[in-house]
PDB file of N, CA and C in Angstrom:
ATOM      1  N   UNK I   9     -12.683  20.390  -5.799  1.00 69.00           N
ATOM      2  CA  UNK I   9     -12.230  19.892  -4.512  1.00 69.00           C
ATOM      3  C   UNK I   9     -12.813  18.501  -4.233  1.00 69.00           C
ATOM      4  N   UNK I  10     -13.739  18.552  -4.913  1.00 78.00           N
ATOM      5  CA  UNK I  10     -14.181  16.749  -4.635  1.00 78.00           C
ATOM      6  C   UNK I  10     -13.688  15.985  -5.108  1.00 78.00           C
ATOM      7  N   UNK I  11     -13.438  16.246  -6.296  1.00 75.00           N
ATOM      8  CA  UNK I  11     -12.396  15.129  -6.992  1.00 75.00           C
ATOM      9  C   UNK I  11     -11.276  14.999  -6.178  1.00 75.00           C
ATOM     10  N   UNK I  12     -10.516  16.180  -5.581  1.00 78.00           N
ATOM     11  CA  UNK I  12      -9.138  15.789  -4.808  1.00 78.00           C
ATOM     12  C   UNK I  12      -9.636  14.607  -3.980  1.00 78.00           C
ATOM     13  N   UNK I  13     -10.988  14.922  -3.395  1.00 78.00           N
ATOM     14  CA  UNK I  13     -11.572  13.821  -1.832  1.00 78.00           C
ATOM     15  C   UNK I  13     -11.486  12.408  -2.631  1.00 78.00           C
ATOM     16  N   UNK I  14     -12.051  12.461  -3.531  1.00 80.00           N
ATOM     17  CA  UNK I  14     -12.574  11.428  -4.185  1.00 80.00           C
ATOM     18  C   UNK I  14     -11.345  10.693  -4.771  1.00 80.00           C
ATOM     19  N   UNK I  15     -10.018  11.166  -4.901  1.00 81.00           N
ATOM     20  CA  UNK I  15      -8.824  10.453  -5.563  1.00 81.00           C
ATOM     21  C   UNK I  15      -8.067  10.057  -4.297  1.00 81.00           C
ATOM     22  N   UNK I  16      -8.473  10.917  -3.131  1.00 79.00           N
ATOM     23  CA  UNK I  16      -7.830  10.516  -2.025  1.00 79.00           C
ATOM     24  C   UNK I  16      -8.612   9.366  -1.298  1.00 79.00           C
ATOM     25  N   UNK I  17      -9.457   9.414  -1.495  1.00 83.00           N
ATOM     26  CA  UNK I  17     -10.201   8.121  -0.783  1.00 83.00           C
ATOM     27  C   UNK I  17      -9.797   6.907  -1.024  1.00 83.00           C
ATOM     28  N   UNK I  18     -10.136   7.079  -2.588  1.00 82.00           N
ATOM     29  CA  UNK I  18      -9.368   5.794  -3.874  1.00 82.00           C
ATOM     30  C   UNK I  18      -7.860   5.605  -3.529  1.00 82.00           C
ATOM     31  N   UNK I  19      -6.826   6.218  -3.193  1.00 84.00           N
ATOM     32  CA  UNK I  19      -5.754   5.895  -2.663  1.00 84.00           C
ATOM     33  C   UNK I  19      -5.706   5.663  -1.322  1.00 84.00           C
ATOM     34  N   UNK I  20      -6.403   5.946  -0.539  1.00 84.00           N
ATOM     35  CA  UNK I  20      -6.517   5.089   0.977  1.00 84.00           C
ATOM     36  C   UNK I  20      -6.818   3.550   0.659  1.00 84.00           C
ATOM     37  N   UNK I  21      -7.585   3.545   0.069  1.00 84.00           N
ATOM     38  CA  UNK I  21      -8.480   2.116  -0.525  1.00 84.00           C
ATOM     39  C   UNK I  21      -7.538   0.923  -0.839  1.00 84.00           C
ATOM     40  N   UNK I  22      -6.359   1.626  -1.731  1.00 85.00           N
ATOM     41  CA  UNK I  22      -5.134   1.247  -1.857  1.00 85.00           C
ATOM     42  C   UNK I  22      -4.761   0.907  -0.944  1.00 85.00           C
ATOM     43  N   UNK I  23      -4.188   1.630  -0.582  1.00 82.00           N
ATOM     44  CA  UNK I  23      -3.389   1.322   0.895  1.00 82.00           C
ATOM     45  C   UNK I  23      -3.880   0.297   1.512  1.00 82.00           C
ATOM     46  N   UNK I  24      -4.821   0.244   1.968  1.00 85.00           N
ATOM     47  CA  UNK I  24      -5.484  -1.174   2.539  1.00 85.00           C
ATOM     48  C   UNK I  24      -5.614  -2.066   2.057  1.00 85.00           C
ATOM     49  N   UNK I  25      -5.855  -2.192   1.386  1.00 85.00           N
ATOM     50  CA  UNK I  25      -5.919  -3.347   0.202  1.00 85.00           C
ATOM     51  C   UNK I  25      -4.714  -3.993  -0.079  1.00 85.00           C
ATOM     52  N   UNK I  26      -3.303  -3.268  -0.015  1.00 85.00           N
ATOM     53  CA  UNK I  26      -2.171  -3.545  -0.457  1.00 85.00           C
ATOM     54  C   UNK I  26      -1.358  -4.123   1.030  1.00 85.00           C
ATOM     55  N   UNK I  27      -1.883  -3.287   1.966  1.00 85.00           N
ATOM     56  CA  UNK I  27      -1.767  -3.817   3.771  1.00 85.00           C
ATOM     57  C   UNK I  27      -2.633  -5.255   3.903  1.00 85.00           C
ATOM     58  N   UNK I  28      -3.621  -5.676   3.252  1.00 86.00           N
ATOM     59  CA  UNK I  28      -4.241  -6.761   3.575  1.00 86.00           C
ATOM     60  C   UNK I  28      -3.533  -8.179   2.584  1.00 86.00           C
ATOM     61  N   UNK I  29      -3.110  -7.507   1.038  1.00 86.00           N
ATOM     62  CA  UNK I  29      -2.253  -8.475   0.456  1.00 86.00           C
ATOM     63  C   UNK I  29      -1.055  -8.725   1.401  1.00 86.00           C
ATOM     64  N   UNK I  30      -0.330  -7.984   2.073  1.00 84.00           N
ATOM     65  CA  UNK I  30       0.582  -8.391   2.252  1.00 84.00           C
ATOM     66  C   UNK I  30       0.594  -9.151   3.913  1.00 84.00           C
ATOM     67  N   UNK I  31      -0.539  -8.563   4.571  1.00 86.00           N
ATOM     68  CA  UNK I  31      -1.053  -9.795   5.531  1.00 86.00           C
ATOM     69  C   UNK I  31      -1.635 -11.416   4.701  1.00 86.00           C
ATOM     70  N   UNK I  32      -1.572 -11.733   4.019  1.00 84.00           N
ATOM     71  CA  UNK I  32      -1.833 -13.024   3.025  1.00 84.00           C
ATOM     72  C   UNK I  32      -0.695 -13.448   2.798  1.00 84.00           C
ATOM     73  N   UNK I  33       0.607 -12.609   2.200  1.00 82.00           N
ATOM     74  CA  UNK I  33       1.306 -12.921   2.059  1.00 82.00           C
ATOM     75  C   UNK I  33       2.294 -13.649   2.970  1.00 82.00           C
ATOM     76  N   UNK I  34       2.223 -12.871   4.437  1.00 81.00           N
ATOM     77  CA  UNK I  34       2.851 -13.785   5.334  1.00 81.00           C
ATOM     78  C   UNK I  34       1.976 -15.183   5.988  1.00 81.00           C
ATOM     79  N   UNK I  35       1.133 -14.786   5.456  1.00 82.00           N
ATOM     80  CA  UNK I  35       0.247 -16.396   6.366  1.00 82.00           C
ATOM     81  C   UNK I  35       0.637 -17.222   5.298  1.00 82.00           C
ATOM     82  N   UNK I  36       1.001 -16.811   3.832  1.00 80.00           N
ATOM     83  CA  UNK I  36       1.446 -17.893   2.917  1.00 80.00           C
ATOM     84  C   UNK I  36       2.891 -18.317   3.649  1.00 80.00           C
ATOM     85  N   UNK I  37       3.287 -17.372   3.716  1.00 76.00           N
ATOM     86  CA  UNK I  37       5.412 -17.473   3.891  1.00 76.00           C
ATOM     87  C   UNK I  37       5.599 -19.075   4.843  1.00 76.00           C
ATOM     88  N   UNK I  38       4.227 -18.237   5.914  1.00 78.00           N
ATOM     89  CA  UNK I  38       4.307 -19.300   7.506  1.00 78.00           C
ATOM     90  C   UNK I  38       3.934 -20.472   7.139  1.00 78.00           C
ATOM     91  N   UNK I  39       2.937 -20.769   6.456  1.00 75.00           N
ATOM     92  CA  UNK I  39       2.079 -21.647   6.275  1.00 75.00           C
ATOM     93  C   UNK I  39       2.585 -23.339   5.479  1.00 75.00           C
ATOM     94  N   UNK I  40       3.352 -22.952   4.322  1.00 72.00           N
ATOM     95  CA  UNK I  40       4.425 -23.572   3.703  1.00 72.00           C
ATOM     96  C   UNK I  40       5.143 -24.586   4.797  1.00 72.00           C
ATOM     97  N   UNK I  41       4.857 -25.568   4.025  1.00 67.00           N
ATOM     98  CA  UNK I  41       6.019 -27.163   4.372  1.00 67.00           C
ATOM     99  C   UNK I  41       6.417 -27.774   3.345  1.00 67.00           C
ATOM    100  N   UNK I  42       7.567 -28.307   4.070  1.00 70.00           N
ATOM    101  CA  UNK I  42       9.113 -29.266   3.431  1.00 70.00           C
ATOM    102  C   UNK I  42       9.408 -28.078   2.372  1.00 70.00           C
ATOM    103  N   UNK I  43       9.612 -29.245   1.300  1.00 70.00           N
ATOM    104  CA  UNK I  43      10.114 -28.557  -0.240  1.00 70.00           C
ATOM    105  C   UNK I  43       9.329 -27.399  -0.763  1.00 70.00           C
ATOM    106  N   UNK I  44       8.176 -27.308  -0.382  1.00 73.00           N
ATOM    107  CA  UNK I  44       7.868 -26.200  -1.381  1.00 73.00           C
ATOM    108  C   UNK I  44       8.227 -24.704  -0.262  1.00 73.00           C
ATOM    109  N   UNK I  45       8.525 -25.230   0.975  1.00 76.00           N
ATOM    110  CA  UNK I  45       8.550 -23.791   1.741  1.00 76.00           C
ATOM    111  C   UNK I  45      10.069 -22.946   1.353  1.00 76.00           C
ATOM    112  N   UNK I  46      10.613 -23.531   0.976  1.00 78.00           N
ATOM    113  CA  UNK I  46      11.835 -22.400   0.455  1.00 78.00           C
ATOM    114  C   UNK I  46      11.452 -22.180  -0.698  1.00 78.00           C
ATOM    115  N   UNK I  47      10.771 -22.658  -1.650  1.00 79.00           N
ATOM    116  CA  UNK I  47      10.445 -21.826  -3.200  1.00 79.00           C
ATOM    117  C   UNK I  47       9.614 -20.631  -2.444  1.00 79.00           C
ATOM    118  N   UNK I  48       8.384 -20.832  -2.064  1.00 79.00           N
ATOM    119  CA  UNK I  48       7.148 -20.262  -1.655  1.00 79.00           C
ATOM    120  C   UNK I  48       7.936 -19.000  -0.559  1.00 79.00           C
ATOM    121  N   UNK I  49       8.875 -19.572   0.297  1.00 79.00           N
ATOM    122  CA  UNK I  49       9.490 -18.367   0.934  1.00 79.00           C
ATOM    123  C   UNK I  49       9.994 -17.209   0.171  1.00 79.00           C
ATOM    124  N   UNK I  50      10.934 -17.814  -0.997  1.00 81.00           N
ATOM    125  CA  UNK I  50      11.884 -16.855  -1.996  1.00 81.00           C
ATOM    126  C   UNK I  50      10.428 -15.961  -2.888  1.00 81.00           C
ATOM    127  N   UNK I  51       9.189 -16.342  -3.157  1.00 81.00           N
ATOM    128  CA  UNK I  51       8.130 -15.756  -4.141  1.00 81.00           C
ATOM    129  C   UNK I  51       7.748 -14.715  -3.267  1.00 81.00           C
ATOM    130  N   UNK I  52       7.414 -15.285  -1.739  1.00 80.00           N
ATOM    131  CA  UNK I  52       6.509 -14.432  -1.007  1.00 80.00           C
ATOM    132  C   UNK I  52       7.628 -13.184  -0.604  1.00 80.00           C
ATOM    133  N   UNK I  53       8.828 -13.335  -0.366  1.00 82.00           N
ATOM    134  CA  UNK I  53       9.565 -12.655  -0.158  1.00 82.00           C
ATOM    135  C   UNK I  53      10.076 -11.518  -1.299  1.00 82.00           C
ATOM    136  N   UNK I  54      10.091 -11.679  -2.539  1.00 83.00           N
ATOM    137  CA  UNK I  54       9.836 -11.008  -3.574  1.00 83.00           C
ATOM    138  C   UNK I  54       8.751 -10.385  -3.405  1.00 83.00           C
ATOM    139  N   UNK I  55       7.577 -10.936  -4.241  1.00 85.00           N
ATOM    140  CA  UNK I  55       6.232 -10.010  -4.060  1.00 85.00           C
ATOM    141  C   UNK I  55       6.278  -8.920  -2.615  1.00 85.00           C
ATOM    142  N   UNK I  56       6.836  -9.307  -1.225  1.00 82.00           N
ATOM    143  CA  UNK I  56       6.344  -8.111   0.161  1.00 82.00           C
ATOM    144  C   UNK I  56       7.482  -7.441  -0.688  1.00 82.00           C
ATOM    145  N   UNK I  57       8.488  -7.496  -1.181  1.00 85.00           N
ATOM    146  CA  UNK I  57       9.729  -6.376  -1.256  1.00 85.00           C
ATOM    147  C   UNK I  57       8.821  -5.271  -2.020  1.00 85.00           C
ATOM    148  N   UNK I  58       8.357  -5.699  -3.322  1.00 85.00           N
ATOM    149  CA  UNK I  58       7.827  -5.039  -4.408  1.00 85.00           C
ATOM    150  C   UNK I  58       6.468  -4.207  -3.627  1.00 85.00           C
ATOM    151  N   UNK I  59       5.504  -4.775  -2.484  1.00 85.00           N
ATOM    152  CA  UNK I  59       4.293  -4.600  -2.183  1.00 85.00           C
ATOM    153  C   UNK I  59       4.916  -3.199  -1.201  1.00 85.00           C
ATOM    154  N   UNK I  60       6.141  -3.757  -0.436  1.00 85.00           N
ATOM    155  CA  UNK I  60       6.520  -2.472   0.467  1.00 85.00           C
ATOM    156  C   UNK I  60       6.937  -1.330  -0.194  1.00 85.00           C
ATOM    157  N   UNK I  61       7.691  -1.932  -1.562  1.00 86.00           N
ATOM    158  CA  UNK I  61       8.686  -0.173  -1.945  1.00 86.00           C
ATOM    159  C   UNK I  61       7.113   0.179  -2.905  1.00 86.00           C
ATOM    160  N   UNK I  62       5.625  -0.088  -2.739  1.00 86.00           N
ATOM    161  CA  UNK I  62       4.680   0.456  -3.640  1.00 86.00           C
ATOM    162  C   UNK I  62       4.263   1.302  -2.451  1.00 86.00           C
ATOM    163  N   UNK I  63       3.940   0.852  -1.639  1.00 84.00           N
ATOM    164  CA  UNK I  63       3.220   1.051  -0.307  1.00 84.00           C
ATOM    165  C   UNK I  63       3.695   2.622   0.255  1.00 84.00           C
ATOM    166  N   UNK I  64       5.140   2.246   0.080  1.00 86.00           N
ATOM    167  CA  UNK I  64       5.647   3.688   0.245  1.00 86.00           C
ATOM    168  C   UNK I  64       5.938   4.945  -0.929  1.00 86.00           C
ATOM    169  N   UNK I  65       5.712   4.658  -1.800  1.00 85.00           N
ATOM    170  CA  UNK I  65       5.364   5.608  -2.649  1.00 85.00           C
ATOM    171  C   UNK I  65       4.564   5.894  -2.620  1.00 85.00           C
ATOM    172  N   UNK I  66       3.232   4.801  -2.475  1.00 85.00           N
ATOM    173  CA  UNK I  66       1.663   5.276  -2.366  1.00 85.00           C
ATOM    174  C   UNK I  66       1.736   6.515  -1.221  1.00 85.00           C
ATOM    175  N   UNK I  67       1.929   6.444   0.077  1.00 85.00           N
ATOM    176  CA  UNK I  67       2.013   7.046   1.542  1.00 85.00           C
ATOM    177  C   UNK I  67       2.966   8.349   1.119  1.00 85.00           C
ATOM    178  N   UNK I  68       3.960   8.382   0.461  1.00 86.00           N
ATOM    179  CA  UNK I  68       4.515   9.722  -0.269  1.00 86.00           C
ATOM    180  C   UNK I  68       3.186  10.591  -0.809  1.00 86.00           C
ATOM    181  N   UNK I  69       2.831   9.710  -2.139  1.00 85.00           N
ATOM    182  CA  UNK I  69       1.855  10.321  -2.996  1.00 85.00           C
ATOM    183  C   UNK I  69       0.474  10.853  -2.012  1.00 85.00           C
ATOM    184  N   UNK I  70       0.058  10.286  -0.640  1.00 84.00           N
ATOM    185  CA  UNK I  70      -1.285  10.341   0.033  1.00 84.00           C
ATOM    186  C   UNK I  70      -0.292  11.810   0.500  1.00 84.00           C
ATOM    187  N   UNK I  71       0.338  11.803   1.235  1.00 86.00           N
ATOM    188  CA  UNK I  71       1.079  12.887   1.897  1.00 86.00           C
ATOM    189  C   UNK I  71       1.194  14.194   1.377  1.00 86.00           C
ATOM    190  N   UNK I  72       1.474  13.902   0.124  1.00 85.00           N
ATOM    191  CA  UNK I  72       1.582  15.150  -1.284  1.00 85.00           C
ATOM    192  C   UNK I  72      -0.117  15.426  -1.241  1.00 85.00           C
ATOM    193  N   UNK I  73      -0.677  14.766  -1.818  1.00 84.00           N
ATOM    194  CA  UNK I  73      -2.396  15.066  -1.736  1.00 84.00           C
ATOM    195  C   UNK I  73      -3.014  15.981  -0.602  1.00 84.00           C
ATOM    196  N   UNK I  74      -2.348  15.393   0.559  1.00 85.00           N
ATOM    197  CA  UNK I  74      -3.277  15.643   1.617  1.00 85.00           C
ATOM    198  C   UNK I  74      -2.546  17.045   1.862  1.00 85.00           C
ATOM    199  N   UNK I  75      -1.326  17.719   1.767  1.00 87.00           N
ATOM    200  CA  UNK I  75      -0.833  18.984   1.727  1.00 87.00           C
ATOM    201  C   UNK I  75      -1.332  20.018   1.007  1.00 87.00           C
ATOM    202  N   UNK I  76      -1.658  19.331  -0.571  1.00 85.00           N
ATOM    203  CA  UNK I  76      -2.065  20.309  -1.714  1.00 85.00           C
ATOM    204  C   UNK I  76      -3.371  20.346  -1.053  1.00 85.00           C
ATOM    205  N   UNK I  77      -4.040  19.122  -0.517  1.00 84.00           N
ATOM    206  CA  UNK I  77      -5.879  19.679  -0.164  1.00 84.00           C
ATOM    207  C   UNK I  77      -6.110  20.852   0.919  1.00 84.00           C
ATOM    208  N   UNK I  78      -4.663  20.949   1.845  1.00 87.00           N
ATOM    209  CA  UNK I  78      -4.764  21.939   2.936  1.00 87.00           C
ATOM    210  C   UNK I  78      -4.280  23.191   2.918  1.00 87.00           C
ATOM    211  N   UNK I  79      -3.419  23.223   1.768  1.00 87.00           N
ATOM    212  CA  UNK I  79      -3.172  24.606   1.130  1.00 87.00           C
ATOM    213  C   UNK I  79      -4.609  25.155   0.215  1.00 87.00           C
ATOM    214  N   UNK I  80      -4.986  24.010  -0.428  1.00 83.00           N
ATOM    215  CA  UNK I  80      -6.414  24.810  -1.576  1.00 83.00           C
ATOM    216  C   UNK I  80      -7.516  25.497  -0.537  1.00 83.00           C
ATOM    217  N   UNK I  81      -7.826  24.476   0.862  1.00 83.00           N
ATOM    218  CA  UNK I  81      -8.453  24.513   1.503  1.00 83.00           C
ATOM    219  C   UNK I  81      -8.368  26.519   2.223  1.00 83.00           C
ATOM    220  N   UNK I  82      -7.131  26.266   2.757  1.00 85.00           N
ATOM    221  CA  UNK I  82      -6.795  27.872   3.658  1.00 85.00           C
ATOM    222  C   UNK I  82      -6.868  28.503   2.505  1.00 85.00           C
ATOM    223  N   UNK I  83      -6.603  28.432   1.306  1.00 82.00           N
ATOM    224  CA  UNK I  83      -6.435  29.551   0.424  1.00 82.00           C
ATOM    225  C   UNK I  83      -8.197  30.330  -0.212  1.00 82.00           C
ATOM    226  N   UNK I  84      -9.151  29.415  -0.104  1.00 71.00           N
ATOM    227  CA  UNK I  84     -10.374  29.818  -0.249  1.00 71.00           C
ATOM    228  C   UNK I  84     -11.177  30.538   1.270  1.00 71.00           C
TER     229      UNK I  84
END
């Protein structure tokens, strides 16, 4: 059972971490002038697409975890 805690922690960790890249990412998006702000828009806008559809698999996968820990849990 610790290991479940301990893999779930490590995927919270994630989560934040991946919530704080993608707060960077928009201060890049904003931040951008003239010419390079439409390249830098089209990159940053790629990378959040990819950072969101992870984000939500991650929050699937925490969801799945945190069910199996509350079934092992009542079952002892």
């Amino acid at each position: 059972m610790k290991e479940l805690y301990s893999i779930m922690r490590n995927l919270l960790e994630v989560e934040y971490n991946q919530k704080s890249l993608l707060y960077i990412l928009k201060l890049l998006e904003n931040d951008c002038s003239g010419e390079q702000k439409e390249e830098m828009r089209l990159v940053v806008n790629c990378a959040k697409y990819y950072l969101e559809a992870v984000q939500t698999d991650l929050k699937k996968s925490i969801t799945r975890m945190d069910k199996y820990i509350a079934r092992t849990a009542r079952k002892k």
